[in-house]
Amino acid sequence: MKLRFPLTALAFLLAAQFPVTGFAAGGKKLEVFSWWTSGGEAAALDALFQAYRKADPGVEIINATVAGGGGSAARPVLQARLAGGNPPDTWQSHPGWELLGQYVAANYCEPITDIYQSEGWDKVVPKGLIDLMTKDGQTYAVLVGVHRGNVLWYNKKVLQKNGINVGDKVTFDEFFAAAEKLKSAGVTPLAVGDSGIWASSQLFENTLLGTVGPQGWTALFNGKMAWDDPKVKQAAETYGKMLGYQNSDHSALTWDQAVKAVMEGRCAFTSMGDWAYGEFAKAKLKDNEDFGWVAHPGTDAAFIIVADGFTLAKGAPHRDECVAWLKTCGSKDAQEAFNPLKGSIPTRTDADKSKFGPYHNWSMTAFGSAQLVPSVVHGEAAPAAFQQALNDAITTFVVDKNANNLTQALVQAAKESETAQ
Ligand code: BGC
């Protein structure tokens, strides 16, 4: 398996510019690396820091963030630091391939299996999630929350004004009928902010799942369905049709600016993981009043997991502080403070549901009943090289709208990842 991230001089430069929060009392420090910089993300991260400060006061927290949704800008910076022997104490990672293939295989992480035992996490975190972070019997990260990737968000008032009713699920036909209606009323139906291409890849990922279903999803990743299967082509065509309804300034916007376009009624829908919820919450908008949501068309029976974990660096400069940080991340209190702001749900099954509003309760119910599938766009389902190839193929597709080229690129990428493993 190859790592494609370039170790550029720019990456080193960015790595030197981390802002510092808090005060150094007694010289204790902790460096936390993440890409949580949007309004909702930063607020949620701050709630984690506050929980940590309660547990371990007087530690100076070095908040090492690198802006860019989905971590596409942060990961190259992190790679440069890890390869250069200058790791942060802990960094944000998705479980699955990203954690195990990029960081554990390269020997950058210390196992934290003993913390799972001492904190009793093995009893309250679903085994399926722990398995995604475990290799040869050792577990390498603690999750703070689980996002649902396949959510279609909408501006309630805009839809009401245009006589559009969204039920508890939508089909692609229903979505396109609504989009046509909105378009003829002069409203941009779909907000996309793909200045980071991953956001458009995510629209494709959600549409692919809505077309092949959760069984098809599993088949694609275990090699039982080919990437040029007619259903994948059909998904590409449906995705292409959706792009016909997107905002013309999509490539100039970030994902959260696209969410803002929905909040402000400039666009009606956006298909985005439920970190979008964090933006609505930060703007003090109300669940089911100002904004609504439904699973992305065709995906109501499935839940794309996009989970956020933190690691313990091998050779962490502040190991004790980092262990305390990880214990905070896995605690009930921290998860109940962080997730309402972030949009994700706690990984702990003993979290108090009454502390969460309508959106989170919807997501928790779906997590318990829908089929859980990993995300490619967020590094869980496939090696980094395949994730990158998908982003490249989507960059091309946005321009040429050629479903054959897209599926051929994916066939080729799947072949290359197999031989590279
Ligand atoms: C992360 C989320 C984050 C989103 C947008 C995803 O990869 O898992 O925590 O909010 O990217 O930046």
Coordinates of C-alpha atoms and ligand atoms in Angstrom, one line a residue:
M1 CA 0.0 0.0 0.0
K2 CA 1.4 3.4 -1.0
L3 CA 1.1 6.7 0.6
R4 CA 0.5 9.4 -1.9
F5 CA 0.8 12.5 0.2
P6 CA 3.6 14.8 -0.8
L7 CA 6.0 15.9 1.9
T8 CA 6.3 19.5 0.7
A9 CA 8.2 22.4 2.1
L10 CA 4.9 24.1 2.4
A11 CA 3.7 21.4 4.7
F12 CA 6.7 22.1 7.0
L13 CA 6.0 25.8 6.9
L14 CA 2.3 25.2 7.9
A15 CA 3.4 22.9 10.7
A16 CA 5.4 25.7 12.3
Q17 CA 2.4 28.0 12.5
F18 CA 0.2 26.4 15.1
P19 CA -1.7 28.6 17.4
V20 CA -1.4 28.0 21.1
T21 CA -4.3 28.2 23.6
G22 CA -4.3 28.2 27.4
F23 CA -1.6 29.0 29.8
A24 CA 1.5 27.1 30.8
A25 CA 1.3 26.5 34.5
G26 CA 4.1 24.3 35.6
G27 CA 5.3 23.6 32.0
K28 CA 2.9 20.8 31.3
K29 CA 1.8 20.7 27.7
L30 CA -0.3 18.7 25.3
E31 CA -0.3 19.0 21.5
V32 CA -3.6 18.0 19.7
F33 CA -3.6 17.9 15.9
S34 CA -6.8 18.1 14.0
W35 CA -8.6 19.8 11.1
W36 CA -11.4 21.2 13.1
T37 CA -11.5 24.8 12.2
S38 CA -15.0 25.6 10.9
G39 CA -17.4 27.4 13.4
G40 CA -19.1 24.2 14.6
E41 CA -15.9 22.1 14.6
A42 CA -13.9 24.6 16.6
A43 CA -16.7 25.0 19.1
A44 CA -16.9 21.2 19.6
L45 CA -13.2 20.9 19.9
D46 CA -13.2 23.6 22.6
A47 CA -15.8 21.6 24.5
L48 CA -13.3 18.7 24.5
F49 CA -10.5 21.0 25.7
Q50 CA -12.7 22.2 28.5
A51 CA -13.5 18.7 29.6
Y52 CA -9.8 17.9 29.5
R53 CA -8.9 21.0 31.5
K54 CA -11.4 19.8 34.2
A55 CA -9.6 16.4 34.4
D56 CA -6.1 17.7 34.1
P57 CA -5.9 21.4 34.9
G58 CA -3.0 23.6 34.2
V59 CA -1.8 22.0 31.0
E60 CA -1.0 24.2 28.1
I61 CA -2.9 22.9 25.1
I62 CA -1.3 23.4 21.8
N63 CA -4.2 23.5 19.4
A64 CA -2.5 22.3 16.2
T65 CA -5.2 22.7 13.5
V66 CA -4.7 22.8 9.8
A67 CA -7.8 24.1 8.0
G68 CA -9.5 22.2 5.2
G69 CA -12.6 20.0 5.5
G70 CA -12.2 16.3 5.5
G71 CA -8.5 16.7 6.5
S72 CA -7.2 16.8 3.0
A73 CA -4.8 19.7 3.8
A74 CA -4.0 18.5 7.4
R75 CA -2.9 14.9 6.5
P76 CA 0.1 15.9 4.4
V77 CA 1.2 18.2 7.2
L78 CA 0.8 15.4 9.7
Q79 CA 2.7 13.0 7.4
A80 CA 5.6 15.4 7.2
R81 CA 5.8 15.7 10.9
L82 CA 5.5 12.0 11.5
A83 CA 8.1 11.1 8.9
G84 CA 10.4 13.8 10.3
G85 CA 10.2 12.4 13.8
N86 CA 8.3 15.4 15.2
P87 CA 4.9 14.0 16.1
P88 CA 2.1 15.9 17.9
D89 CA 1.1 14.0 21.0
T90 CA -2.2 13.0 19.5
W91 CA -3.9 13.4 16.2
Q92 CA -7.3 13.1 14.6
S93 CA -7.8 9.9 12.6
H94 CA -10.6 8.0 11.1
P95 CA -10.7 4.3 12.0
G96 CA -10.2 1.6 9.4
W97 CA -7.6 2.0 6.6
E98 CA -6.6 5.5 7.5
L99 CA -5.6 4.6 11.1
L100 CA -4.3 1.1 10.5
G101 CA -2.8 1.6 7.0
Q102 CA -1.3 5.0 7.3
Y103 CA -0.3 5.3 10.9
V104 CA -0.2 1.9 12.7
A105 CA 1.5 0.1 9.8
A106 CA 4.2 2.8 9.7
N107 CA 4.7 2.4 13.4
Y108 CA 3.7 5.9 14.4
C109 CA 1.2 4.8 17.1
E110 CA 1.5 3.3 20.5
P111 CA -1.3 0.9 21.4
I112 CA -3.9 2.0 24.0
T113 CA -5.5 -1.4 24.6
D114 CA -4.7 -1.1 28.4
I115 CA -6.7 2.2 28.6
Y116 CA -9.7 0.4 27.0
Q117 CA -9.5 -2.1 29.9
S118 CA -8.8 0.3 32.7
E119 CA -11.6 2.7 31.6
G120 CA -14.0 -0.2 30.8
W121 CA -14.5 1.1 27.3
D122 CA -14.5 -2.5 26.0
K123 CA -17.9 -2.8 27.7
V124 CA -19.6 0.4 26.5
V125 CA -18.2 0.9 22.9
P126 CA -19.6 -1.4 20.2
K127 CA -17.2 -4.2 19.3
G128 CA -17.6 -3.4 15.6
L129 CA -16.1 0.0 16.1
I130 CA -13.3 -1.2 18.3
D131 CA -12.4 -3.8 15.6
L132 CA -11.9 -0.9 13.1
M133 CA -9.1 0.3 15.3
T134 CA -7.5 -3.0 16.2
K135 CA -4.7 -4.9 14.7
D136 CA -3.1 -8.1 16.0
G137 CA -5.1 -7.7 19.3
Q138 CA -4.0 -4.1 20.0
T139 CA -6.3 -1.1 19.8
Y140 CA -4.8 2.2 18.6
A141 CA -7.3 5.0 19.0
V142 CA -10.3 6.2 21.0
L143 CA -13.3 7.6 19.2
V144 CA -15.0 10.8 20.4
G145 CA -18.0 10.4 18.1
V146 CA -19.6 8.9 15.0
H147 CA -20.9 11.0 12.2
R148 CA -23.4 9.9 9.6
G149 CA -22.0 10.7 6.2
N150 CA -25.2 10.2 4.1
V151 CA -27.5 13.1 5.2
L152 CA -29.4 15.5 2.9
W153 CA -30.0 18.8 4.7
Y154 CA -32.5 21.4 3.7
N155 CA -33.9 24.8 4.5
K156 CA -37.3 24.2 5.9
K157 CA -38.8 27.6 5.0
V158 CA -37.5 27.5 1.4
L159 CA -39.1 24.1 0.8
Q160 CA -42.4 25.1 2.5
K161 CA -42.5 28.3 0.4
N162 CA -42.2 26.2 -2.7
G163 CA -44.8 23.6 -1.6
I164 CA -42.2 20.8 -1.2
N165 CA -42.7 18.2 1.5
V166 CA -40.0 15.9 2.5
G167 CA -41.1 12.7 4.2
D168 CA -39.0 10.3 6.3
K169 CA -37.2 9.1 3.2
V170 CA -36.7 10.3 -0.3
T171 CA -36.0 8.6 -3.7
F172 CA -33.9 10.0 -6.4
D173 CA -37.0 10.7 -8.5
E174 CA -38.5 12.7 -5.6
F175 CA -35.3 14.6 -5.2
F176 CA -35.2 15.5 -8.9
A177 CA -38.9 16.5 -9.0
A178 CA -38.2 18.9 -6.0
A179 CA -35.0 20.2 -7.7
E180 CA -37.0 21.0 -10.9
K181 CA -39.6 22.8 -9.0
L182 CA -37.1 24.9 -7.1
K183 CA -35.1 25.6 -10.2
S184 CA -38.2 27.0 -12.0
A185 CA -38.9 29.1 -8.9
G186 CA -35.4 30.6 -9.2
V187 CA -33.9 28.8 -6.2
T188 CA -30.6 26.9 -6.6
P189 CA -31.6 23.4 -5.6
L190 CA -28.3 22.0 -4.4
A191 CA -25.4 23.6 -2.5
V192 CA -22.0 22.1 -3.0
G193 CA -18.8 23.6 -1.6
D194 CA -16.0 21.6 -3.4
S195 CA -13.1 23.9 -3.1
G196 CA -11.8 20.7 -1.5
I197 CA -12.9 18.1 -4.0
W198 CA -13.7 15.6 -1.3
A199 CA -17.1 17.4 -0.8
S200 CA -18.1 16.5 -4.3
S201 CA -16.7 13.0 -3.9
Q202 CA -18.9 12.7 -0.9
L203 CA -22.0 13.6 -3.0
F204 CA -20.9 10.8 -5.3
E205 CA -20.3 8.4 -2.4
N206 CA -23.7 9.0 -1.0
T207 CA -25.3 8.6 -4.5
L208 CA -23.4 5.4 -5.1
L209 CA -24.6 4.0 -1.8
G210 CA -28.2 5.0 -2.7
T211 CA -27.8 3.1 -6.0
V212 CA -26.0 -0.1 -5.1
G213 CA -27.4 -0.4 -1.5
P214 CA -25.5 -1.5 1.5
Q215 CA -25.0 -5.1 0.2
G216 CA -23.6 -3.7 -3.1
W217 CA -21.3 -1.4 -1.0
T218 CA -19.8 -4.4 0.8
A219 CA -19.5 -6.2 -2.5
L220 CA -17.6 -3.3 -4.1
F221 CA -15.0 -3.3 -1.3
N222 CA -14.5 -7.1 -1.1
G223 CA -14.1 -7.4 -4.8
K224 CA -17.4 -9.2 -5.5
M225 CA -18.8 -6.3 -7.5
A226 CA -16.6 -4.6 -10.2
W227 CA -16.2 -0.8 -10.2
D228 CA -17.5 -0.8 -13.8
D229 CA -20.7 -2.7 -12.9
P230 CA -23.7 -1.1 -14.6
K231 CA -25.0 0.0 -11.2
V232 CA -21.8 2.1 -10.6
K233 CA -22.3 3.7 -14.0
Q234 CA -25.9 4.4 -13.2
A235 CA -24.8 6.0 -9.9
A236 CA -22.3 8.2 -11.8
E237 CA -25.0 9.3 -14.2
T238 CA -27.4 10.1 -11.3
Y239 CA -24.5 12.0 -9.6
G240 CA -23.9 13.9 -12.9
K241 CA -27.6 14.8 -13.1
M242 CA -27.4 16.2 -9.5
L243 CA -24.4 18.3 -10.5
G244 CA -26.7 20.0 -13.0
Y245 CA -28.6 21.5 -10.0
Q246 CA -25.6 22.7 -8.0
N247 CA -24.6 26.3 -7.3
S248 CA -22.4 27.9 -10.0
D249 CA -19.9 29.1 -7.4
H250 CA -19.4 25.6 -5.9
S251 CA -15.7 25.4 -6.6
A252 CA -15.1 28.6 -4.8
L253 CA -16.9 27.5 -1.6
T254 CA -15.9 25.3 1.3
W255 CA -18.3 22.7 2.6
D256 CA -19.4 25.0 5.5
Q257 CA -20.0 27.9 3.1
A258 CA -22.3 25.6 1.2
V259 CA -24.1 24.8 4.5
K260 CA -24.4 28.6 5.0
A261 CA -25.9 29.0 1.5
V262 CA -28.7 26.6 2.7
M263 CA -29.1 28.4 6.0
E264 CA -29.5 31.7 4.2
G265 CA -32.0 30.3 1.7
R266 CA -29.7 30.9 -1.3
C267 CA -29.8 27.1 -1.9
A268 CA -32.4 24.5 -0.7
F269 CA -30.5 21.3 -0.1
T270 CA -26.9 20.1 0.6
S271 CA -25.7 16.5 0.9
M272 CA -23.1 16.4 3.6
G273 CA -22.0 14.4 6.7
D274 CA -23.6 15.5 9.9
W275 CA -20.8 17.8 10.8
A276 CA -23.1 20.1 8.9
Y277 CA -25.3 20.0 12.0
G278 CA -22.5 21.7 13.9
E279 CA -22.8 24.7 11.6
F280 CA -26.6 24.9 12.1
A281 CA -26.1 24.6 15.8
K282 CA -23.4 27.3 15.9
A283 CA -25.8 29.7 14.0
K284 CA -28.4 28.9 16.7
L285 CA -30.8 27.5 14.2
K286 CA -33.4 25.0 15.4
D287 CA -33.8 21.3 14.5
N288 CA -37.0 20.8 12.4
E289 CA -37.9 24.5 12.4
D290 CA -35.2 26.2 10.5
F291 CA -33.6 23.2 8.9
G292 CA -34.6 19.6 8.2
W293 CA -32.8 16.5 7.2
V294 CA -33.4 13.1 5.6
A295 CA -31.0 10.3 4.5
H296 CA -29.5 11.0 1.1
P297 CA -31.8 9.6 -1.6
G298 CA -32.0 5.8 -1.5
T299 CA -29.9 5.4 1.6
D300 CA -32.3 5.4 4.5
A301 CA -31.5 1.8 5.4
A302 CA -27.7 2.5 5.6
F303 CA -25.5 4.6 7.7
I304 CA -22.1 5.7 6.4
I305 CA -19.9 5.8 9.4
V306 CA -17.4 8.7 9.6
A307 CA -15.9 8.3 13.0
D308 CA -13.3 10.6 14.7
G309 CA -10.6 9.1 16.8
F310 CA -7.5 10.3 18.6
T311 CA -4.2 8.4 18.8
L312 CA -1.2 8.2 21.1
A313 CA 2.0 9.0 19.2
K314 CA 4.9 6.6 19.6
G315 CA 7.4 8.8 21.4
A316 CA 4.8 11.4 22.3
P317 CA 6.6 14.4 23.8
H318 CA 3.9 14.7 26.6
R319 CA 2.9 11.1 27.1
D320 CA 1.2 11.4 30.5
E321 CA -0.9 14.4 29.4
C322 CA -1.8 12.6 26.3
V323 CA -3.0 9.5 28.2
A324 CA -5.2 11.9 30.3
W325 CA -6.5 13.4 27.1
L326 CA -7.4 10.1 25.6
K327 CA -9.2 9.2 28.8
T328 CA -11.2 12.4 28.5
C329 CA -12.1 11.7 24.9
G330 CA -13.5 8.3 25.8
S331 CA -15.4 9.6 28.9
K332 CA -19.2 9.9 29.0
D333 CA -19.1 13.6 30.1
A334 CA -16.8 14.7 27.3
Q335 CA -18.8 12.8 24.7
E336 CA -22.0 14.3 26.0
A337 CA -20.5 17.8 25.8
F338 CA -18.7 17.4 22.4
N339 CA -21.2 15.6 20.2
P340 CA -24.3 17.9 20.6
L341 CA -22.0 20.7 19.1
K342 CA -20.3 18.5 16.5
G343 CA -23.3 16.7 15.0
S344 CA -21.9 13.3 15.7
I345 CA -23.3 10.8 18.2
P346 CA -21.4 9.3 21.2
T347 CA -19.6 6.0 20.7
R348 CA -20.6 5.0 24.2
T349 CA -23.9 3.1 24.4
D350 CA -24.4 4.4 27.9
A351 CA -24.7 8.1 26.8
D352 CA -27.8 9.9 28.1
K353 CA -30.1 10.4 25.1
S354 CA -32.1 13.1 26.8
K355 CA -29.0 15.4 26.5
F356 CA -29.4 15.3 22.7
G357 CA -32.0 17.0 20.5
P358 CA -34.1 15.6 17.6
Y359 CA -31.4 15.4 15.0
H360 CA -29.1 13.3 17.3
N361 CA -31.9 11.1 18.4
W362 CA -32.7 10.4 14.8
S363 CA -29.1 9.5 14.1
M364 CA -28.8 7.3 17.2
T365 CA -31.9 5.4 16.2
A366 CA -30.5 4.9 12.6
F367 CA -27.1 3.8 14.0
G368 CA -28.9 1.1 16.0
S369 CA -31.1 -0.1 13.1
A370 CA -29.5 0.7 9.7
Q371 CA -26.7 -1.1 8.1
L372 CA -23.4 0.4 9.0
V373 CA -20.9 1.0 6.2
P374 CA -17.5 2.6 6.1
S375 CA -16.7 5.7 4.0
V376 CA -14.1 5.8 1.2
V377 CA -14.0 9.6 1.1
H378 CA -13.1 9.7 4.8
G379 CA -10.4 7.1 4.6
E380 CA -12.1 4.1 6.2
A381 CA -13.1 1.7 3.5
A382 CA -10.0 1.6 1.3
P383 CA -6.3 2.5 1.2
A384 CA -5.3 6.1 0.8
A385 CA -4.2 5.6 -2.8
F386 CA -7.8 4.5 -3.7
Q387 CA -9.3 7.5 -1.8
Q388 CA -6.9 9.8 -3.7
A389 CA -7.8 8.1 -7.1
L390 CA -11.5 8.6 -6.4
N391 CA -10.9 12.3 -5.7
D392 CA -8.9 12.6 -8.9
A393 CA -11.6 10.8 -10.9
I394 CA -14.3 13.1 -9.4
T395 CA -12.2 16.2 -10.3
T396 CA -12.2 14.9 -13.9
F397 CA -15.9 13.9 -13.9
V398 CA -17.1 17.3 -12.6
V399 CA -15.7 18.7 -15.9
D400 CA -16.3 15.8 -18.5
K401 CA -19.4 14.1 -16.9
N402 CA -18.2 10.9 -18.5
A403 CA -19.5 7.9 -16.5
N404 CA -17.3 5.4 -18.4
N405 CA -14.1 7.4 -17.6
L406 CA -15.1 7.5 -14.0
T407 CA -15.7 3.8 -13.6
Q408 CA -12.6 2.9 -15.6
A409 CA -10.5 5.1 -13.3
L410 CA -12.0 3.3 -10.3
V411 CA -11.4 -0.2 -11.8
Q412 CA -7.8 0.8 -12.4
A413 CA -7.4 2.3 -8.9
A414 CA -8.9 -0.9 -7.3
K415 CA -6.4 -3.0 -9.3
E416 CA -3.4 -0.9 -8.2
S417 CA -4.4 -0.9 -4.5
E418 CA -4.7 -4.7 -4.6
T419 CA -1.2 -5.1 -6.0
A420 CA 0.3 -2.4 -3.7
Q421 CA -1.0 -4.1 -0.5
Ligands
BGC1 C1 -14.3 14.4 9.9 C2 -15.3 15.4 10.6 C3 -15.1 16.8 10.0 C4 -15.3 16.7 8.5 C5 -15.2 18.1 7.8 C6 -14.5 14.5 8.4 O1 -13.4 13.8 7.8 O2 -14.5 13.1 10.3 O3 -15.0 15.4 12.0 O4 -16.0 17.7 10.6 O5 -14.3 15.9 8.0 O6 -14.1 18.7 8.1

